[in-house]
Coordinates of C-alpha atoms and ligand atoms in Angstrom, one line a residue:
Chain W
M380 CA -39.2 -6.9 -56.1
R381 CA -35.5 -7.2 -55.6
L382 CA -34.4 -8.8 -52.2
A383 CA -32.2 -5.8 -51.3
E384 CA -35.2 -3.6 -51.7
A385 CA -37.3 -5.9 -49.5
W386 CA -34.6 -5.8 -46.7
R387 CA -34.7 -2.1 -46.9
V388 CA -38.4 -1.8 -46.7
A389 CA -38.4 -4.2 -43.7
L390 CA -35.7 -2.3 -41.9
D391 CA -37.7 0.9 -42.4
A392 CA -40.8 -0.7 -41.0
L393 CA -38.8 -1.7 -37.9
R394 CA -37.4 1.8 -37.5
A395 CA -40.9 3.4 -37.8
N396 CA -41.8 1.6 -34.6
R397 CA -38.5 1.7 -32.7
L398 CA -39.7 1.1 -29.2
R399 CA -42.2 -1.7 -30.2
S400 CA -39.4 -3.3 -32.3
L401 CA -36.9 -3.2 -29.4
L402 CA -39.6 -4.5 -27.0
T403 CA -40.4 -7.5 -29.3
M404 CA -36.6 -8.2 -29.8
L405 CA -36.2 -8.3 -26.0
G406 CA -38.0 -11.5 -25.8
V407 CA -35.7 -13.1 -28.5
V408 CA -32.7 -11.4 -26.7
I409 CA -33.4 -13.1 -23.5
G410 CA -34.3 -16.4 -24.9
V411 CA -31.0 -16.5 -27.0
A412 CA -28.9 -15.2 -24.1
A413 CA -30.5 -17.8 -21.8
V414 CA -29.5 -20.6 -24.3
V415 CA -26.0 -19.3 -24.7
V416 CA -25.5 -18.8 -20.8
L417 CA -27.1 -22.2 -19.7
V418 CA -25.2 -24.2 -22.5
A419 CA -22.0 -22.4 -21.5
I420 CA -22.6 -23.4 -17.8
G421 CA -23.4 -27.0 -18.8
T422 CA -20.5 -27.3 -21.0
G423 CA -18.1 -25.6 -18.5
T424 CA -19.2 -28.1 -15.8
K425 CA -18.6 -31.0 -18.2
R426 CA -15.2 -29.8 -19.1
K427 CA -14.2 -29.1 -15.5
V428 CA -15.4 -32.6 -14.3
E429 CA -13.6 -34.2 -17.3
S430 CA -10.3 -32.5 -16.5
Q431 CA -10.7 -33.4 -12.9
V432 CA -11.1 -37.1 -13.7
E433 CA -8.2 -36.8 -16.2
G434 CA -6.2 -35.1 -13.3
L435 CA -6.4 -38.2 -11.4
G436 CA -3.7 -39.5 -13.5
S437 CA -3.3 -41.3 -16.9
N438 CA -3.7 -44.9 -17.6
L439 CA -5.6 -45.7 -14.5
L440 CA -7.6 -48.8 -13.9
I441 CA -10.0 -49.0 -10.9
V442 CA -11.0 -52.4 -9.7
V443 CA -14.0 -52.7 -7.5
P444 CA -16.2 -55.5 -6.4
G445 CA -19.6 -55.8 -8.0
Q446 CA -21.0 -54.4 -11.3
V447 CA -20.1 -50.9 -12.2
T448 CA -23.4 -49.6 -13.4
L449 CA -25.2 -46.4 -12.7
G450 CA -27.5 -46.5 -9.7
S451 CA -26.5 -50.1 -8.5
A452 CA -25.9 -50.3 -4.8
P453 CA -22.1 -51.1 -4.1
S454 CA -21.6 -54.6 -3.0
V455 CA -19.9 -55.5 0.2
S456 CA -16.3 -55.9 -0.4
R457 CA -14.5 -59.1 0.2
L458 CA -11.2 -57.8 -0.9
S459 CA -8.3 -58.2 1.5
L460 CA -4.5 -57.3 1.5
A461 CA -3.9 -60.9 0.3
D462 CA -5.8 -60.1 -2.8
V463 CA -3.8 -56.9 -3.3
D464 CA -0.7 -59.0 -3.2
A465 CA -2.1 -61.3 -5.8
V466 CA -3.0 -58.4 -8.0
S467 CA 0.5 -56.8 -7.5
R468 CA 1.9 -60.2 -8.9
V469 CA -0.3 -60.0 -11.9
V470 CA 0.7 -56.4 -12.5
G471 CA 4.4 -57.2 -11.9
D472 CA 5.0 -54.1 -10.0
R473 CA 3.9 -53.4 -6.4
S474 CA 4.5 -49.6 -6.8
R475 CA 1.8 -49.5 -9.6
V476 CA -1.1 -50.7 -7.3
A477 CA -2.8 -48.5 -4.8
V478 CA -5.6 -49.4 -2.4
T479 CA -8.2 -47.7 -0.2
V480 CA -10.3 -48.5 2.8
A481 CA -12.2 -45.5 3.7
S482 CA -14.2 -44.4 6.8
G483 CA -15.6 -41.1 8.0
E484 CA -14.0 -40.2 11.2
L485 CA -13.6 -37.2 13.5
V486 CA -10.2 -35.6 13.3
R487 CA -9.2 -33.5 16.4
A488 CA -6.2 -31.3 17.4
G489 CA -6.5 -29.6 20.8
N490 CA -10.0 -28.3 20.9
R491 CA -10.5 -28.0 17.1
E492 CA -12.1 -30.9 15.3
R493 CA -13.4 -31.6 11.8
F494 CA -15.1 -34.7 10.1
A495 CA -12.8 -36.2 7.5
T496 CA -12.7 -39.1 5.1
V497 CA -10.0 -41.1 6.5
Q498 CA -8.4 -43.5 4.0
G499 CA -6.2 -46.4 4.7
V500 CA -3.8 -46.5 1.8
L501 CA -0.4 -47.9 0.6
E502 CA 2.7 -45.8 0.3
T503 CA 2.3 -46.2 -3.6
T504 CA -0.6 -43.7 -3.7
P505 CA 1.3 -40.7 -5.0
A506 CA 2.7 -42.9 -7.8
V507 CA -0.7 -44.0 -8.9
F508 CA -2.7 -41.0 -8.5
V509 CA -1.6 -37.5 -9.2
R510 CA -1.5 -36.0 -5.8
S511 CA 1.1 -33.4 -4.7
L512 CA 2.1 -32.6 -1.1
G513 CA 2.1 -29.1 0.1
R514 CA 4.5 -29.7 2.9
G515 CA 6.2 -32.6 4.8
S516 CA 6.4 -36.1 3.2
Y517 CA 4.1 -38.9 2.4
L518 CA 3.7 -42.4 4.0
T519 CA 6.7 -44.8 3.6
R520 CA 6.7 -48.6 3.1
S521 CA 7.9 -49.1 6.5
D522 CA 5.0 -46.9 7.9
V523 CA 2.7 -49.4 6.1
D524 CA 4.6 -52.5 7.1
T525 CA 4.8 -51.8 10.7
G526 CA 1.4 -50.1 11.0
R527 CA 2.6 -46.7 12.3
R528 CA 0.2 -44.1 13.4
V529 CA 1.2 -41.3 10.9
A530 CA -1.1 -39.2 8.9
V531 CA -1.0 -37.1 5.8
L532 CA -3.8 -34.4 6.0
G533 CA -5.8 -32.9 3.2
A534 CA -5.4 -29.0 3.1
G535 CA -8.9 -28.5 4.3
V536 CA -8.4 -30.7 7.3
A537 CA -5.0 -29.1 8.3
R538 CA -6.6 -25.6 8.0
A539 CA -9.7 -26.7 10.1
V540 CA -7.8 -28.3 13.0
F541 CA -4.5 -26.3 13.0
G542 CA -5.3 -22.9 11.5
D543 CA -2.3 -21.0 10.5
R544 CA 0.1 -23.3 12.7
D545 CA 2.4 -25.7 10.9
P546 CA 0.9 -29.2 11.4
I547 CA 4.1 -31.2 10.6
G548 CA 5.2 -33.1 13.6
Q549 CA 2.0 -32.3 15.6
Q550 CA -0.3 -34.7 17.1
V551 CA -3.9 -35.3 15.9
T552 CA -6.5 -37.6 17.2
I553 CA -8.4 -39.8 14.8
A554 CA -11.4 -41.7 16.1
G555 CA -9.9 -41.4 19.5
V556 CA -6.4 -42.5 18.6
R557 CA -3.3 -40.2 18.4
F558 CA -1.5 -39.9 15.2
R559 CA 1.5 -37.8 14.3
V560 CA 1.1 -35.7 11.2
I561 CA 4.0 -36.1 8.7
G562 CA 2.5 -34.3 5.6
V563 CA -0.1 -32.0 4.2
F564 CA -1.6 -32.2 0.7
A565 CA -1.6 -29.3 -1.7
P566 CA -5.1 -27.8 -1.9
L567 CA -7.2 -29.5 -4.7
G568 CA -10.7 -28.1 -4.3
Q569 CA -13.9 -30.0 -5.2
S570 CA -14.2 -32.9 -7.5
L571 CA -17.6 -34.4 -8.6
G572 CA -19.1 -32.6 -5.5
V573 CA -16.7 -34.4 -3.1
D574 CA -14.3 -32.0 -1.1
R575 CA -11.1 -33.5 -1.8
D576 CA -9.3 -31.4 0.7
G577 CA -11.2 -33.2 3.4
E578 CA -9.2 -36.5 3.0
V579 CA -6.7 -37.9 5.5
H580 CA -4.3 -40.7 4.4
I581 CA -3.0 -43.2 7.0
P582 CA -1.2 -46.6 6.4
V583 CA -3.8 -49.2 5.5
T584 CA -2.4 -51.6 8.2
T585 CA -3.1 -48.8 10.7
A586 CA -6.6 -48.2 9.2
H587 CA -7.5 -51.9 9.5
R588 CA -6.8 -51.9 13.2
L589 CA -8.4 -48.5 13.7
F590 CA -11.6 -49.5 11.8
G591 CA -11.6 -53.0 13.2
T592 CA -11.7 -54.6 9.7
T593 CA -9.5 -56.3 7.1
R594 CA -11.5 -55.3 4.0
I595 CA -10.2 -53.3 1.0
D596 CA -12.7 -51.1 -0.7
G597 CA -11.0 -50.8 -4.0
I598 CA -7.9 -51.2 -5.9
A599 CA -6.4 -48.8 -8.5
I600 CA -3.6 -49.8 -11.0
K601 CA -1.5 -47.6 -13.1
A602 CA -1.0 -49.4 -16.2
P603 CA 2.5 -49.3 -17.8
D604 CA 0.8 -48.3 -21.1
R605 CA -2.4 -47.5 -22.7
E606 CA -2.5 -50.4 -25.1
R607 CA -2.3 -53.1 -22.4
I608 CA -4.9 -51.4 -20.0
N609 CA -7.9 -53.5 -21.0
Q610 CA -6.1 -56.8 -21.1
L611 CA -4.5 -55.9 -17.7
G612 CA -8.1 -55.3 -16.3
D613 CA -9.2 -58.7 -17.6
Q614 CA -6.2 -60.4 -16.0
V615 CA -6.8 -58.7 -12.7
V616 CA -10.5 -59.4 -12.7
A617 CA -9.9 -63.1 -13.6
T618 CA -7.4 -63.5 -10.7
L619 CA -9.9 -62.0 -8.2
R620 CA -12.8 -64.2 -9.5
D621 CA -10.5 -67.3 -8.9
R622 CA -9.9 -66.1 -5.4
H623 CA -13.6 -65.2 -4.7
P624 CA -15.7 -67.4 -7.0
E625 CA -19.0 -66.0 -5.4
T626 CA -18.2 -62.3 -6.1
E627 CA -18.2 -60.3 -9.2
F628 CA -15.5 -57.7 -10.0
S629 CA -15.2 -54.9 -12.3
A630 CA -12.4 -53.0 -13.8
V631 CA -13.1 -49.6 -15.2
T632 CA -10.8 -47.3 -17.0
Q633 CA -10.8 -43.5 -16.8
E634 CA -12.0 -43.4 -20.3
Q635 CA -15.0 -45.4 -19.3
I636 CA -15.7 -43.1 -16.3
L637 CA -15.3 -40.1 -18.6
G638 CA -17.7 -41.6 -21.1
V639 CA -20.4 -42.1 -18.4
L640 CA -19.9 -38.8 -16.8
G641 CA -19.8 -37.1 -20.3
D642 CA -23.2 -38.7 -21.2
I643 CA -24.8 -37.6 -18.0
L644 CA -23.6 -34.0 -18.3
G645 CA -24.3 -34.0 -21.9
V646 CA -27.9 -34.7 -21.1
L647 CA -27.9 -32.1 -18.4
T648 CA -26.7 -29.5 -20.9
G649 CA -29.3 -30.6 -23.4
V650 CA -32.0 -30.2 -20.8
L651 CA -30.7 -26.7 -19.9
A652 CA -30.7 -25.7 -23.5
A653 CA -34.3 -27.0 -23.9
I654 CA -35.6 -25.0 -20.9
A655 CA -33.9 -21.9 -22.4
G656 CA -35.3 -22.8 -25.8
I657 CA -38.8 -22.5 -24.3
S658 CA -38.1 -18.9 -23.5
L659 CA -37.0 -18.4 -27.0
L660 CA -40.2 -20.0 -28.1
V661 CA -42.1 -17.5 -26.0
G662 CA -40.1 -14.7 -27.7
G663 CA -41.2 -16.1 -31.0
V664 CA -44.8 -16.0 -30.1
G665 CA -44.2 -12.3 -29.2
V666 CA -42.8 -11.7 -32.7
S667 CA -45.8 -13.5 -34.3
N668 CA -48.2 -11.2 -32.3
I669 CA -46.4 -8.0 -33.2
M670 CA -46.3 -9.0 -36.9
L671 CA -50.1 -9.5 -36.9
V672 CA -50.5 -6.0 -35.3
S673 CA -48.1 -4.7 -38.0
V674 CA -50.0 -6.3 -40.9
R675 CA -53.4 -4.8 -39.5
E676 CA -51.8 -1.4 -39.0
R677 CA -50.4 -1.4 -42.5
T678 CA -53.3 -2.8 -44.3
R679 CA -53.8 0.3 -46.4
E680 CA -50.1 0.3 -47.3
I681 CA -50.6 -3.3 -48.4
G682 CA -53.6 -2.5 -50.4
L683 CA -51.7 0.3 -52.2
R684 CA -48.6 -1.9 -52.9
K685 CA -50.9 -4.4 -54.4
A686 CA -52.7 -1.8 -56.5
V687 CA -49.4 -0.6 -58.0
G688 CA -48.3 -4.2 -58.8
A689 CA -47.0 -5.9 -55.7
R690 CA -47.7 -9.8 -56.0
P691 CA -49.0 -11.7 -52.8
R692 CA -45.5 -13.2 -52.7
D693 CA -43.8 -9.7 -52.6
I694 CA -45.9 -8.7 -49.7
G695 CA -45.4 -12.0 -47.9
V696 CA -41.6 -11.8 -48.4
Q697 CA -41.7 -8.3 -47.1
F698 CA -43.3 -9.1 -43.8
L699 CA -41.3 -12.4 -43.4
L700 CA -38.1 -10.5 -43.8
E701 CA -39.4 -8.0 -41.1
A702 CA -40.0 -10.9 -38.6
V703 CA -36.6 -12.5 -39.5
L704 CA -34.9 -9.2 -39.2
L705 CA -36.5 -8.8 -35.7
T706 CA -35.5 -12.1 -34.5
S707 CA -31.9 -12.0 -36.1
I708 CA -31.1 -8.6 -34.6
G709 CA -32.6 -9.8 -31.4
G710 CA -30.6 -13.1 -31.7
A711 CA -27.3 -11.2 -32.4
A712 CA -27.9 -9.0 -29.3
G713 CA -28.8 -12.1 -27.3
M714 CA -25.6 -13.7 -28.3
A715 CA -23.6 -10.8 -27.2
L716 CA -25.6 -10.6 -23.8
G717 CA -25.2 -14.3 -23.5
V718 CA -21.5 -14.4 -24.1
G719 CA -21.1 -11.2 -21.7
T720 CA -23.0 -12.9 -19.0
A721 CA -21.2 -16.3 -19.4
L722 CA -17.8 -14.4 -19.0
V723 CA -19.0 -12.6 -16.0
V724 CA -20.3 -15.8 -14.4
Q725 CA -17.0 -17.5 -15.1
A726 CA -15.0 -14.5 -13.7
L727 CA -17.1 -13.8 -10.6
S728 CA -18.7 -17.1 -9.5
P729 CA -17.4 -20.6 -8.9
I730 CA -19.9 -21.9 -11.6
P731 CA -17.6 -22.8 -14.7
A732 CA -18.8 -21.5 -18.0
A733 CA -17.4 -22.3 -21.4
I734 CA -18.8 -20.6 -24.5
T735 CA -19.0 -22.9 -27.5
W736 CA -19.2 -21.9 -31.1
W737 CA -21.9 -24.5 -31.8
S738 CA -24.1 -23.1 -29.1
L739 CA -23.8 -19.5 -30.7
A740 CA -24.4 -20.8 -34.0
L741 CA -27.4 -22.9 -32.9
A742 CA -29.0 -20.0 -30.9
F743 CA -28.7 -17.6 -33.7
G744 CA -29.9 -20.2 -36.2
V745 CA -32.8 -21.0 -34.1
S746 CA -33.7 -17.3 -33.6
A747 CA -33.6 -16.7 -37.4
A748 CA -35.8 -19.8 -37.8
V749 CA -38.1 -18.7 -35.2
G750 CA -38.6 -15.5 -37.1
I751 CA -39.5 -17.6 -40.2
V752 CA -41.8 -19.9 -38.4
F753 CA -43.6 -17.2 -36.4
G754 CA -43.4 -14.8 -39.3
V755 CA -45.1 -17.0 -41.8
V756 CA -48.6 -16.9 -40.6
P757 CA -48.8 -13.0 -40.5
A758 CA -46.8 -12.8 -43.8
Q759 CA -49.3 -15.1 -45.6
R760 CA -52.2 -13.2 -44.2
A761 CA -50.6 -10.0 -45.5
G762 CA -50.0 -11.6 -48.9
R763 CA -53.6 -12.8 -49.2
L764 CA -55.3 -9.5 -48.3
D765 CA -57.9 -8.5 -50.9
P766 CA -56.5 -5.3 -52.2
V767 CA -59.9 -3.5 -52.5
V768 CA -60.8 -4.4 -49.0
A769 CA -57.2 -3.4 -47.7
L770 CA -57.6 0.0 -49.5
R771 CA -60.9 0.7 -47.9
S772 CA -59.7 -0.1 -44.3
E773 CA -59.1 2.7 -41.9
Chain G
M488 CA -58.1 2.4 -82.2
T489 CA -57.7 -0.8 -80.2
A490 CA -59.5 -1.2 -76.9
A491 CA -57.4 -0.9 -73.7
I492 CA -60.2 -2.4 -71.7
E493 CA -63.3 -4.4 -72.7
A494 CA -66.0 -5.4 -70.5
T495 CA -69.1 -7.5 -71.7
G496 CA -72.0 -8.2 -69.5
V497 CA -69.9 -7.8 -66.3
T498 CA -71.6 -8.3 -62.9
R499 CA -70.2 -8.0 -59.4
T500 CA -72.2 -9.3 -56.4
Y501 CA -70.9 -8.8 -52.9
E502 CA -71.7 -11.3 -50.3
L503 CA -72.4 -9.7 -46.9
D504 CA -73.3 -11.9 -44.0
G505 CA -75.0 -14.2 -46.3
V506 CA -77.0 -11.4 -48.0
R507 CA -76.2 -11.0 -51.8
V508 CA -75.6 -7.4 -52.7
P509 CA -75.6 -6.8 -56.5
A510 CA -73.4 -3.8 -57.1
L511 CA -73.1 -4.2 -60.8
R512 CA -75.7 -6.0 -62.9
G513 CA -74.4 -6.4 -66.4
V514 CA -72.2 -3.7 -67.5
S515 CA -70.7 -3.6 -71.0
L516 CA -68.2 -0.9 -72.0
T517 CA -65.2 -0.3 -73.9
V518 CA -62.3 2.0 -73.2
P519 CA -60.3 2.7 -76.3
E520 CA -56.6 3.8 -76.1
G521 CA -56.3 7.5 -75.4
D522 CA -60.0 7.8 -74.4
Y523 CA -61.2 10.4 -71.8
V524 CA -64.3 9.1 -70.1
A525 CA -66.3 10.5 -67.3
L526 CA -68.2 8.0 -65.1
V527 CA -71.0 9.6 -63.2
G528 CA -73.9 8.5 -61.1
P529 CA -75.3 8.9 -57.6
S530 CA -73.6 7.4 -54.7
G531 CA -73.9 3.6 -54.2
S532 CA -74.5 3.1 -57.9
G533 CA -71.4 1.0 -58.4
K534 CA -68.9 3.5 -59.8
S535 CA -66.0 2.3 -57.5
T536 CA -66.9 -1.2 -58.0
L537 CA -66.6 -0.8 -61.7
M538 CA -63.2 1.1 -61.4
H539 CA -61.8 -1.8 -59.3
L540 CA -62.9 -4.3 -62.0
L541 CA -61.5 -2.1 -64.8
G542 CA -58.1 -1.9 -63.0
G543 CA -57.9 -5.6 -62.2
L544 CA -58.0 -5.0 -58.5
D545 CA -61.1 -7.2 -58.3
R546 CA -62.7 -9.9 -60.5
P547 CA -66.2 -9.9 -62.0
T548 CA -68.7 -12.3 -60.6
S549 CA -69.7 -13.0 -64.1
G550 CA -69.2 -11.7 -67.5
R551 CA -66.1 -11.1 -69.7
L552 CA -63.4 -8.6 -68.9
V553 CA -60.3 -8.1 -71.1
I554 CA -57.6 -5.8 -69.8
G555 CA -54.7 -4.9 -72.1
G556 CA -55.7 -7.9 -74.3
R557 CA -55.8 -10.3 -71.4
D558 CA -58.9 -12.1 -70.0
V559 CA -59.0 -11.4 -66.4
S560 CA -60.7 -14.7 -65.5
R561 CA -57.7 -16.7 -66.7
L562 CA -55.2 -14.8 -64.4
D563 CA -54.1 -15.6 -60.9
P564 CA -53.4 -13.0 -58.3
A565 CA -49.7 -12.7 -59.3
D566 CA -50.6 -12.3 -62.9
L567 CA -53.2 -9.8 -62.1
A568 CA -50.5 -7.8 -60.0
R569 CA -48.3 -7.7 -63.0
L570 CA -51.1 -6.6 -65.3
R571 CA -52.0 -3.8 -63.0
N572 CA -48.3 -2.8 -62.7
E573 CA -47.9 -2.7 -66.5
T574 CA -51.3 -1.5 -67.8
I575 CA -53.1 0.5 -65.1
G576 CA -52.4 3.6 -63.1
F577 CA -54.7 4.3 -60.0
V578 CA -55.6 7.6 -58.5
F579 CA -57.6 7.5 -55.3
Q580 CA -59.7 10.1 -53.5
A581 CA -57.6 9.5 -50.4
F582 CA -54.2 9.8 -52.2
H583 CA -52.9 6.7 -50.5
L584 CA -49.3 7.9 -50.3
L585 CA -46.8 6.2 -48.0
P586 CA -46.6 8.6 -45.0
R587 CA -42.8 8.1 -44.2
T588 CA -41.6 8.1 -47.7
S589 CA -40.5 11.1 -49.8
A590 CA -42.4 12.2 -52.9
V591 CA -39.8 10.8 -55.3
D592 CA -39.9 7.3 -53.5
N593 CA -43.6 7.3 -53.4
V594 CA -43.7 7.9 -57.1
A595 CA -41.0 5.3 -57.7
L596 CA -43.0 2.6 -55.8
P597 CA -44.5 0.8 -58.8
L598 CA -41.1 0.5 -60.4
V599 CA -40.0 -1.4 -57.3
Y600 CA -42.2 -4.4 -58.4
R601 CA -40.7 -4.1 -61.9
G602 CA -37.4 -4.9 -60.2
L603 CA -35.7 -1.7 -61.4
G604 CA -32.7 -0.6 -59.5
A605 CA -32.8 2.4 -57.2
R606 CA -31.1 4.8 -59.4
Q607 CA -33.3 4.1 -62.4
R608 CA -36.4 4.3 -60.2
R609 CA -35.4 7.7 -58.9
A610 CA -34.5 9.1 -62.2
R611 CA -37.9 8.1 -63.7
A612 CA -39.9 9.2 -60.7
A613 CA -38.1 12.6 -60.6
A614 CA -38.8 13.2 -64.3
M615 CA -42.5 12.2 -63.7
L616 CA -42.7 14.6 -60.8
E617 CA -41.3 17.3 -63.0
R618 CA -44.1 16.7 -65.5
V619 CA -46.8 17.2 -62.8
G620 CA -45.1 20.4 -61.7
L621 CA -43.4 19.2 -58.5
G622 CA -39.9 19.0 -59.6
H623 CA -39.0 21.1 -56.6
R624 CA -40.6 18.8 -54.2
L625 CA -38.7 15.5 -54.6
G626 CA -37.6 15.1 -51.1
H627 CA -40.8 16.2 -49.4
R628 CA -42.8 13.9 -47.3
P629 CA -46.6 13.7 -47.8
N630 CA -47.3 15.6 -44.6
Q631 CA -45.1 18.4 -46.0
L632 CA -47.2 18.8 -49.0
S633 CA -50.6 20.4 -49.6
G634 CA -53.6 18.2 -50.7
G635 CA -53.2 19.2 -54.2
E636 CA -49.6 18.6 -54.3
Q637 CA -50.3 15.1 -52.6
Q638 CA -52.7 14.3 -55.4
R639 CA -50.2 15.4 -58.1
V640 CA -47.7 13.0 -56.5
A641 CA -50.3 10.2 -56.7
I642 CA -50.9 11.1 -60.3
A643 CA -47.2 10.9 -61.1
R644 CA -47.0 7.5 -59.3
A645 CA -49.9 6.3 -61.5
L646 CA -48.1 7.4 -64.7
V647 CA -44.6 6.5 -63.9
T648 CA -45.1 3.0 -65.3
D649 CA -46.3 4.5 -68.6
P650 CA -49.7 2.6 -68.4
A651 CA -52.5 2.4 -71.0
V652 CA -55.2 3.5 -68.7
L653 CA -55.4 5.8 -65.7
L654 CA -58.3 5.2 -63.3
A655 CA -59.1 8.2 -61.1
D656 CA -61.9 7.6 -58.6
E657 CA -63.2 11.0 -57.5
P658 CA -59.6 12.5 -57.5
T659 CA -60.9 15.9 -56.4
G660 CA -63.1 14.6 -53.7
N661 CA -60.7 15.7 -50.9
L662 CA -59.7 19.0 -52.6
D663 CA -61.1 22.5 -52.7
S664 CA -62.7 23.5 -55.9
A665 CA -59.6 25.7 -57.2
T666 CA -57.2 22.9 -56.5
G667 CA -59.5 20.4 -57.9
Q668 CA -59.7 22.3 -61.0
S669 CA -55.9 22.4 -61.5
V670 CA -55.7 18.5 -60.8
L671 CA -58.3 18.0 -63.5
A672 CA -56.5 20.3 -66.0
L673 CA -53.4 18.2 -65.3
L674 CA -55.2 15.0 -66.1
E675 CA -56.5 16.5 -69.3
A676 CA -53.1 17.7 -70.3
L677 CA -51.5 14.4 -69.6
N678 CA -54.2 12.7 -71.7
A679 CA -53.6 15.0 -74.6
D680 CA -49.7 14.8 -74.3
S681 CA -49.0 11.3 -73.6
G682 CA -52.3 9.5 -74.9
V683 CA -53.0 7.7 -71.6
A684 CA -56.6 6.8 -71.5
V685 CA -58.5 8.3 -68.6
V686 CA -61.4 7.0 -66.8
L687 CA -62.6 9.6 -64.2
V688 CA -65.3 9.2 -61.6
T689 CA -66.9 12.6 -60.7
H690 CA -69.9 14.2 -59.3
D691 CA -69.3 17.5 -61.0
R692 CA -71.5 17.9 -64.1
E693 CA -69.2 20.5 -65.5
V694 CA -66.0 18.4 -65.3
A695 CA -68.1 15.4 -66.7
A696 CA -69.0 17.7 -69.5
R697 CA -65.4 18.3 -70.5
A698 CA -64.8 14.8 -71.0
R699 CA -64.8 13.1 -74.5
R700 CA -67.8 11.0 -73.4
Q701 CA -69.8 10.3 -70.4
I702 CA -71.1 7.1 -68.8
V703 CA -73.9 7.3 -66.3
L704 CA -74.3 4.5 -63.9
R705 CA -77.5 3.8 -61.8
D706 CA -78.1 0.8 -59.6
G707 CA -75.4 -1.2 -61.2
V708 CA -76.3 -0.6 -64.8
I709 CA -75.4 1.9 -67.5
V710 CA -78.3 4.1 -68.5
Ligands
ADP962 N1 -67.1 -4.8 -50.1 C1 -68.3 -4.6 -50.1 N2 -69.2 -5.5 -49.6 C2 -70.5 -5.3 -49.7 N3 -71.2 -4.4 -50.3 C3 -70.4 -3.5 -51.1 C4 -69.0 -3.6 -50.9 N4 -68.4 -2.6 -51.6 C5 -69.5 -1.9 -52.1 N5 -70.7 -2.4 -51.8 C6 -72.0 -2.1 -52.2 O1 -72.1 -2.0 -53.6 C7 -72.8 -0.9 -54.1 C8 -72.0 0.0 -54.9 O2 -71.0 0.5 -54.1 P1 -69.8 1.5 -54.9 O3 -69.3 0.8 -56.0 O4 -68.8 1.7 -53.8 O5 -70.6 2.7 -55.2 P2 -70.2 4.2 -55.6 O6 -68.7 4.2 -55.8 O7 -70.8 4.5 -57.0 O8 -70.7 5.2 -54.5 C9 -73.2 -0.2 -52.8 O9 -74.5 -0.5 -52.4 C10 -72.3 -0.7 -51.7 O10 -72.9 -0.7 -50.5
MG963 MG1 -67.2 5.3 -54.9

């Protein structure tokens, strides 16, 4: 039998039981759509996180005490401003070095208050990280040198304590101490689950007095060029080890952070796809089931076809194509549904979704393969039917 | 004349829940080319079993069976299918037409398994339907045809491959006697015109008497 003929016969058989075919396909449609949507969400999340890390600025080197491995508890920092000076000398340019010492504090203006991550920083921060101001101005070197009580508010904090009023020049209370607002950051949104509009920047010297500490949590360096970044990291770590022989230090680049995050989110995407794959498998079992019913219903037809010269293979191929047709049509519909759903999710919800060609190709390929895998048993059964018994069946 | 089918000491024993049911117990017969044989005998005597064997739908438990010059015991299911397609035409009591398929496509079905293109199949099927007097019913579905017409479609299907032997197992069993007579007349005419050998199972003494020869089966043996 010619293959084109076999396709036609298979399509006819599906048409003969339109509703049943549609319901069987539905299982595959849902499975494929689930794979496409969940992979799109996983991929979208990964891309968003990556773009946020990249958006911190390029050629970044982040130096922290302790080992940077997943799941390890952060060590207590022994870094101080004297270490920052030493690092600045290694880098050769103080304006490329940023620091932070952070603490969660209550920020209040009048009777409105909000909890914020208050960071003691150098005036160099905007030169190291990409961070744009919405209004006002950033801290200056003299603010840092003289320990002025001035603050730059994140957009979320400004909104929470000042509402629609212009905060520039207004007073806020941070941990009970009065500060003057000199700037407000442009809104940023969420990054890695952290509300980045909930930050408040104050001079690091002021922060040390306020928090009653001299420690620095971490140092960030903007390397002059990409090639020297790892070498610079080694130099900085070596310098800090000399100053604190008992402490380990690590320097990580953005690329390394991206690598780790990418791995985690890649696994997450894989797990989501696997879960969706289970529903595709269930759809496949449905196909298998219906194909067995179809073989039973058409036993006499099989007997007749054999009587007029159909080989076992001809019959097997006919039923296999029927199963593959079921799952491929279901797969194509599922792809359309999945893409549509992902676009709606992307447009109407904060969940990012990115459709990738490989997930479409994979979902469709898997659904066709499901047709083959779950169609083989019914098809073989049909092919092996004894023609005499088949013709006698009712 | 050479033999289209040659059976020598053929037996067929069914195995039913561990019980052995001997349906044929040593049958020898030859169907020469162009023969017209009537196979008669009481119900359960093994007529259908013999027809299935003669047509290569089933294999003997023992004995030698040669169809179209080929020993059935040496053929695998695929070879047997090809042998049936090329050498044998079946007509059943129950017609066995595909219900959602037009008369012309029902007739063309055996040609599908020869790998013929659709246009050629249709042309040959239409010509065959013309010969059985149904040239005006090409597009009709089986449920749009009378019983006699349906059996004529089945006969056209059996002959579209130009087989050596046509095996008809009680072809008039589901028809009233007038329609049955016209179907039998058609078989006789086709036998005379095209030289296809016909083996016909029937209960009707008169019909059997019109055949060139009669074979009587009783309890699985020829008497
Ligand atoms: N598939 C089968 N399994 C078991 N016994 C069968 C089967 N087919 C036929 N028989 C038995 O074989 C004998 C001959 O049957 P059959 O060839 O159909 O007779 P006929 O066509 O002459 O009425 C009967 O006793 C019948 O019950
Ligand atoms: Mg019978």
